[in-house]
Amino acid sequence: MDFAAARASLVGHLSTEIKDKRVLAVISRIPRELFVLPELQHLAYEDEPLPIGLDQTISQPLIIALMTEALELSGEEKVLEIGTGSGYQAAILAELARQVITVERLPALAKSAQKILASLGYTNVEVHQAGETLGWPAQAPYQAIMVTAAAPEVPTDLLAQLAIGGRMVIPVGSRYVQDLYKITRGKKKNKIKNLGGCRFVALIGKDAWEED
Ligand code: SAH
């Protein structure tokens, strides 16, 4: 299969909705087929979510692009991602920001993501096994936070790790359907924008959902 052609065609499709050229350029560089299960590689450039094992999924490219665009990255940021999964989103962030800290709850996924990110030469990404507190407080504050699993509400532990003026994107809603929120942290009040409906796997932990 011609992955480069499939990737170019996906980017053409995304460009009808995504205006940030840097986001589109990065998607047209990163080999998404390496982040999906070998038997699903032929679907790597369909605009749909795909299973990555252990009941988790890599998000649909359009949602990934929308969330990335909403973070308004200039290249200087320290970014936190919750839910490393395959590592694909972390690779995108690594190309658009200075430093990426990504945390994953499931050790097997953290390990395989770390391996692929290292093999592709990303030296500005740290993959951590998630601890008790959501996120990674040790290196806060972050200028941008991306949450790639759904929460019942915006977790205060995560908001506390966002810098003033920083942006967070997070799916908020029920376990099965959510709205994508963009939160801009203010000195006193936060700005919240609803970017539309979405469907993510559950964020597990304190301030989120219990394991099944
Ligand atoms: N961003 C990923 C997709 C993530 S799927 C990618 O690009 O492939 C959501 C991930 O969030 C799952 O791997 C799940 O294990 C993880 N997750 C769920 N709750 C978590 C928590 N509290 N901390 C860190 N990761 C969590």
Tab-separated table of C-alpha atoms and ligand atoms in Angstrom:
chain	number	residue	atom	x	y	z
A	1	MET	CA	0.000	0.000	0.000
A	2	ASP	CA	1.164	3.543	-0.824
A	3	PHE	CA	1.063	5.141	2.645
A	4	ALA	CA	2.479	8.469	1.435
A	5	ALA	CA	-0.346	8.881	-1.089
A	6	ALA	CA	-2.971	7.854	1.486
A	7	ARG	CA	-1.505	10.353	3.955
A	8	ALA	CA	-1.574	13.176	1.385
A	9	SER	CA	-5.180	12.408	0.565
A	10	LEU	CA	-6.152	12.431	4.266
A	11	VAL	CA	-4.469	15.813	4.709
A	12	GLY	CA	-6.389	17.150	1.696
A	13	HIS	CA	-9.607	16.037	3.355
A	14	LEU	CA	-8.631	17.573	6.737
A	15	SER	CA	-7.703	20.904	5.119
A	16	THR	CA	-11.386	21.672	4.457
A	17	GLU	CA	-11.842	22.088	8.245
A	18	ILE	CA	-8.386	22.687	9.668
A	19	LYS	CA	-6.827	26.041	8.853
A	20	ASP	CA	-3.593	25.837	10.856
A	21	LYS	CA	-0.965	24.999	8.204
A	22	ARG	CA	1.543	23.803	10.804
A	23	VAL	CA	-0.882	21.179	12.063
A	24	LEU	CA	-1.568	19.943	8.522
A	25	ALA	CA	2.165	19.882	7.707
A	26	VAL	CA	2.925	17.744	10.727
A	27	ILE	CA	0.154	15.270	9.926
A	28	SER	CA	1.523	14.976	6.416
A	29	ARG	CA	4.940	13.996	7.847
A	30	ILE	CA	4.171	11.516	10.613
A	31	PRO	CA	3.737	7.840	9.625
A	32	ARG	CA	0.429	7.043	11.366
A	33	GLU	CA	0.632	3.470	10.068
A	34	LEU	CA	3.431	2.797	12.564
A	35	PHE	CA	1.175	3.692	15.515
A	36	VAL	CA	-1.709	1.349	14.705
A	37	LEU	CA	-1.945	-2.440	15.034
A	38	PRO	CA	-0.092	-4.176	12.158
A	39	GLU	CA	-3.293	-5.815	10.914
A	40	LEU	CA	-5.030	-2.404	10.692
A	41	GLN	CA	-2.278	-0.535	8.854
A	42	HIS	CA	-4.341	-0.417	5.668
A	43	LEU	CA	-6.875	1.732	7.602
A	44	ALA	CA	-4.294	4.119	9.073
A	45	TYR	CA	-5.338	7.004	6.792
A	46	GLU	CA	-9.104	6.598	6.984
A	47	ASP	CA	-10.655	9.452	8.955
A	48	GLU	CA	-11.792	7.191	11.769
A	49	PRO	CA	-10.680	6.022	15.222
A	50	LEU	CA	-8.952	2.629	15.406
A	51	PRO	CA	-8.433	0.133	18.224
A	52	ILE	CA	-4.888	0.002	19.629
A	53	GLY	CA	-5.442	-2.971	21.959
A	54	LEU	CA	-6.401	-3.165	25.661
A	55	ASP	CA	-9.818	-1.621	24.818
A	56	GLN	CA	-8.250	1.724	23.907
A	57	THR	CA	-8.352	3.672	20.644
A	58	ILE	CA	-6.285	6.091	18.611
A	59	SER	CA	-8.593	9.025	17.851
A	60	GLN	CA	-10.008	9.991	14.490
A	61	PRO	CA	-7.545	12.220	12.554
A	62	LEU	CA	-10.017	15.124	12.266
A	63	ILE	CA	-10.523	15.213	16.045
A	64	ILE	CA	-6.773	14.967	16.606
A	65	ALA	CA	-6.218	17.879	14.228
A	66	LEU	CA	-9.003	19.966	15.819
A	67	MET	CA	-7.666	19.404	19.328
A	68	THR	CA	-4.114	20.187	18.265
A	69	GLU	CA	-5.190	23.359	16.466
A	70	ALA	CA	-7.092	24.503	19.556
A	71	LEU	CA	-3.907	24.421	21.653
A	72	GLU	CA	-2.490	27.260	19.485
A	73	LEU	CA	1.085	26.037	19.771
A	74	SER	CA	3.897	28.353	18.659
A	75	GLY	CA	6.820	26.005	19.340
A	76	GLU	CA	7.877	27.346	22.735
A	77	GLU	CA	5.451	25.479	24.964
A	78	LYS	CA	5.810	22.736	27.502
A	79	VAL	CA	2.779	20.563	26.790
A	80	LEU	CA	1.114	17.879	28.886
A	81	GLU	CA	-0.855	15.046	27.302
A	82	ILE	CA	-3.050	12.733	29.363
A	83	GLY	CA	-3.474	9.339	27.689
A	84	THR	CA	-0.415	8.502	25.581
A	85	GLY	CA	-2.118	5.478	23.992
A	86	SER	CA	-0.282	4.728	20.741
A	87	GLY	CA	1.978	7.778	21.025
A	88	TYR	CA	0.701	9.302	17.758
A	89	GLN	CA	-0.725	12.457	19.331
A	90	ALA	CA	2.458	12.866	21.383
A	91	ALA	CA	4.505	12.769	18.160
A	92	ILE	CA	2.336	15.543	16.687
A	93	LEU	CA	2.749	17.661	19.820
A	94	ALA	CA	6.501	17.013	19.873
A	95	GLU	CA	6.823	18.556	16.417
A	96	LEU	CA	4.806	21.643	17.384
A	97	ALA	CA	6.050	22.412	20.896
A	98	ARG	CA	9.329	22.596	22.817
A	99	GLN	CA	8.704	19.764	25.237
A	100	VAL	CA	6.008	17.130	25.700
A	101	ILE	CA	5.220	15.284	28.906
A	102	THR	CA	2.739	12.497	28.261
A	103	VAL	CA	1.226	10.174	30.857
A	104	GLU	CA	-0.387	6.777	30.333
A	105	ARG	CA	-2.145	4.548	32.806
A	106	LEU	CA	-1.543	1.212	31.115
A	107	PRO	CA	2.129	0.149	31.354
A	108	ALA	CA	2.053	-1.903	28.130
A	109	LEU	CA	0.859	1.091	26.090
A	110	ALA	CA	3.320	3.460	27.772
A	111	LYS	CA	6.135	1.079	26.909
A	112	SER	CA	5.232	0.559	23.264
A	113	ALA	CA	4.584	4.287	22.731
A	114	GLN	CA	7.953	5.124	24.259
A	115	LYS	CA	9.635	2.629	21.966
A	116	ILE	CA	8.120	3.943	18.753
A	117	LEU	CA	8.672	7.596	19.707
A	118	ALA	CA	12.341	6.853	20.416
A	119	SER	CA	12.745	4.927	17.176
A	120	LEU	CA	11.369	7.904	15.234
A	121	GLY	CA	13.937	10.135	16.919
A	122	TYR	CA	11.751	12.244	19.217
A	123	THR	CA	14.026	13.456	21.997
A	124	ASN	CA	11.658	16.077	23.442
A	125	VAL	CA	8.954	13.651	24.637
A	126	GLU	CA	8.829	12.027	28.067
A	127	VAL	CA	6.416	9.146	28.550
A	128	HIS	CA	5.426	8.547	32.173
A	129	GLN	CA	3.390	5.890	33.867
A	130	ALA	CA	0.395	7.725	35.388
A	131	GLY	CA	0.426	8.158	39.154
A	132	GLU	CA	-2.316	8.759	41.701
A	133	THR	CA	-2.879	12.423	40.789
A	134	LEU	CA	-4.174	13.146	37.283
A	135	GLY	CA	-1.550	14.614	34.988
A	136	TRP	CA	2.061	15.197	35.952
A	137	PRO	CA	2.267	17.887	38.664
A	138	ALA	CA	6.050	17.529	39.038
A	139	GLN	CA	6.709	19.562	35.895
A	140	ALA	CA	3.742	21.974	36.024
A	141	PRO	CA	2.781	24.563	34.932
A	142	TYR	CA	2.096	23.683	31.291
A	143	GLN	CA	1.217	26.217	28.607
A	144	ALA	CA	-1.029	23.616	26.983
A	145	ILE	CA	-2.757	20.441	28.177
A	146	MET	CA	-4.439	17.887	25.953
A	147	VAL	CA	-6.661	15.249	27.523
A	148	THR	CA	-7.352	12.357	25.144
A	149	ALA	CA	-9.788	10.465	27.394
A	150	ALA	CA	-13.242	11.583	28.535
A	151	ALA	CA	-13.922	13.100	31.963
A	152	PRO	CA	-17.269	13.660	33.739
A	153	GLU	CA	-16.181	17.250	34.446
A	154	VAL	CA	-13.052	19.353	34.176
A	155	PRO	CA	-10.723	17.852	36.827
A	156	THR	CA	-9.451	20.522	39.248
A	157	ASP	CA	-6.131	18.679	39.612
A	158	LEU	CA	-5.539	19.234	35.898
A	159	LEU	CA	-6.653	22.863	35.817
A	160	ALA	CA	-4.158	23.507	38.596
A	161	GLN	CA	-1.366	22.302	36.273
A	162	LEU	CA	-2.308	24.762	33.513
A	163	ALA	CA	-0.388	28.055	33.317
A	164	ILE	CA	-2.301	31.349	33.386
A	165	GLY	CA	-3.113	32.061	29.732
A	166	GLY	CA	-2.613	28.368	28.914
A	167	ARG	CA	-5.062	26.274	26.891
A	168	MET	CA	-6.540	22.881	27.744
A	169	VAL	CA	-8.649	20.699	25.454
A	170	ILE	CA	-10.681	17.976	27.090
A	171	PRO	CA	-13.734	15.846	26.242
A	172	VAL	CA	-16.330	16.330	28.993
A	173	GLY	CA	-19.606	14.462	29.331
A	174	SER	CA	-20.923	10.969	29.978
A	175	ARG	CA	-18.889	7.787	29.624
A	176	TYR	CA	-20.125	7.336	26.068
A	177	VAL	CA	-20.615	10.769	24.528
A	178	GLN	CA	-19.012	14.094	25.268
A	179	ASP	CA	-18.409	17.666	24.145
A	180	LEU	CA	-14.931	18.846	23.405
A	181	TYR	CA	-14.089	21.842	25.594
A	182	LYS	CA	-11.339	24.354	25.088
A	183	ILE	CA	-10.503	26.072	28.362
A	184	THR	CA	-8.271	29.120	28.517
A	185	ARG	CA	-7.068	29.720	32.038
A	186	GLY	CA	-7.476	33.305	33.236
A	187	LYS	CA	-6.159	34.991	36.382
A	188	LYS	CA	-9.621	34.988	37.930
A	189	LYS	CA	-12.017	33.425	35.454
A	190	ASN	CA	-11.482	30.751	32.824
A	191	LYS	CA	-12.843	31.016	29.298
A	192	ILE	CA	-14.685	27.923	28.048
A	193	LYS	CA	-15.544	27.185	24.437
A	194	ASN	CA	-17.475	24.153	23.204
A	195	LEU	CA	-15.816	22.752	20.058
A	196	GLY	CA	-18.543	20.187	19.401
A	197	GLY	CA	-19.540	16.595	20.075
A	198	CYS	CA	-17.087	13.727	20.348
A	199	ARG	CA	-16.651	10.249	21.707
A	200	PHE	CA	-13.616	9.180	23.727
A	201	VAL	CA	-12.685	6.258	25.946
A	202	ALA	CA	-13.014	6.985	29.666
A	203	LEU	CA	-10.438	8.811	31.739
A	204	ILE	CA	-9.869	6.565	34.763
A	205	GLY	CA	-9.025	7.844	38.219
A	206	LYS	CA	-9.813	10.297	40.967
A	207	ASP	CA	-12.035	13.115	39.616
A	208	ALA	CA	-12.855	10.862	36.641
A	209	TRP	CA	-14.363	7.391	36.072
A	210	GLU	CA	-13.846	4.085	37.841
A	211	GLU	CA	-12.270	1.216	35.998
A	212	ASP	CA	-14.867	-1.158	34.404
B	1	SAH	N1	-3.644	10.002	22.544
B	1	SAH	C1	-3.678	8.588	22.198
B	1	SAH	C2	-5.053	7.972	22.332
B	1	SAH	C3	-5.417	7.809	23.737
B	1	SAH	S1	-6.736	6.712	24.141
B	1	SAH	C4	-3.092	8.316	20.842
B	1	SAH	O1	-2.637	9.255	20.169
B	1	SAH	O2	-3.054	7.148	20.458
B	1	SAH	C5	-6.860	7.204	25.825
B	1	SAH	C6	-5.741	6.701	26.713
B	1	SAH	O3	-5.904	7.304	27.988
B	1	SAH	C7	-5.756	5.197	26.943
B	1	SAH	O4	-4.553	4.645	26.524
B	1	SAH	C8	-5.958	5.058	28.459
B	1	SAH	O5	-5.273	3.974	29.026
B	1	SAH	C9	-5.433	6.384	28.964
B	1	SAH	N2	-5.900	6.823	30.283
B	1	SAH	C10	-7.106	6.665	30.861
B	1	SAH	N3	-7.129	7.238	32.082
B	1	SAH	C11	-5.896	7.774	32.295
B	1	SAH	C12	-5.287	8.502	33.365
B	1	SAH	N4	-5.953	8.788	34.472
B	1	SAH	N5	-4.008	8.904	33.207
B	1	SAH	C13	-3.304	8.612	32.078
B	1	SAH	N6	-3.826	7.927	31.040
B	1	SAH	C14	-5.104	7.512	31.135
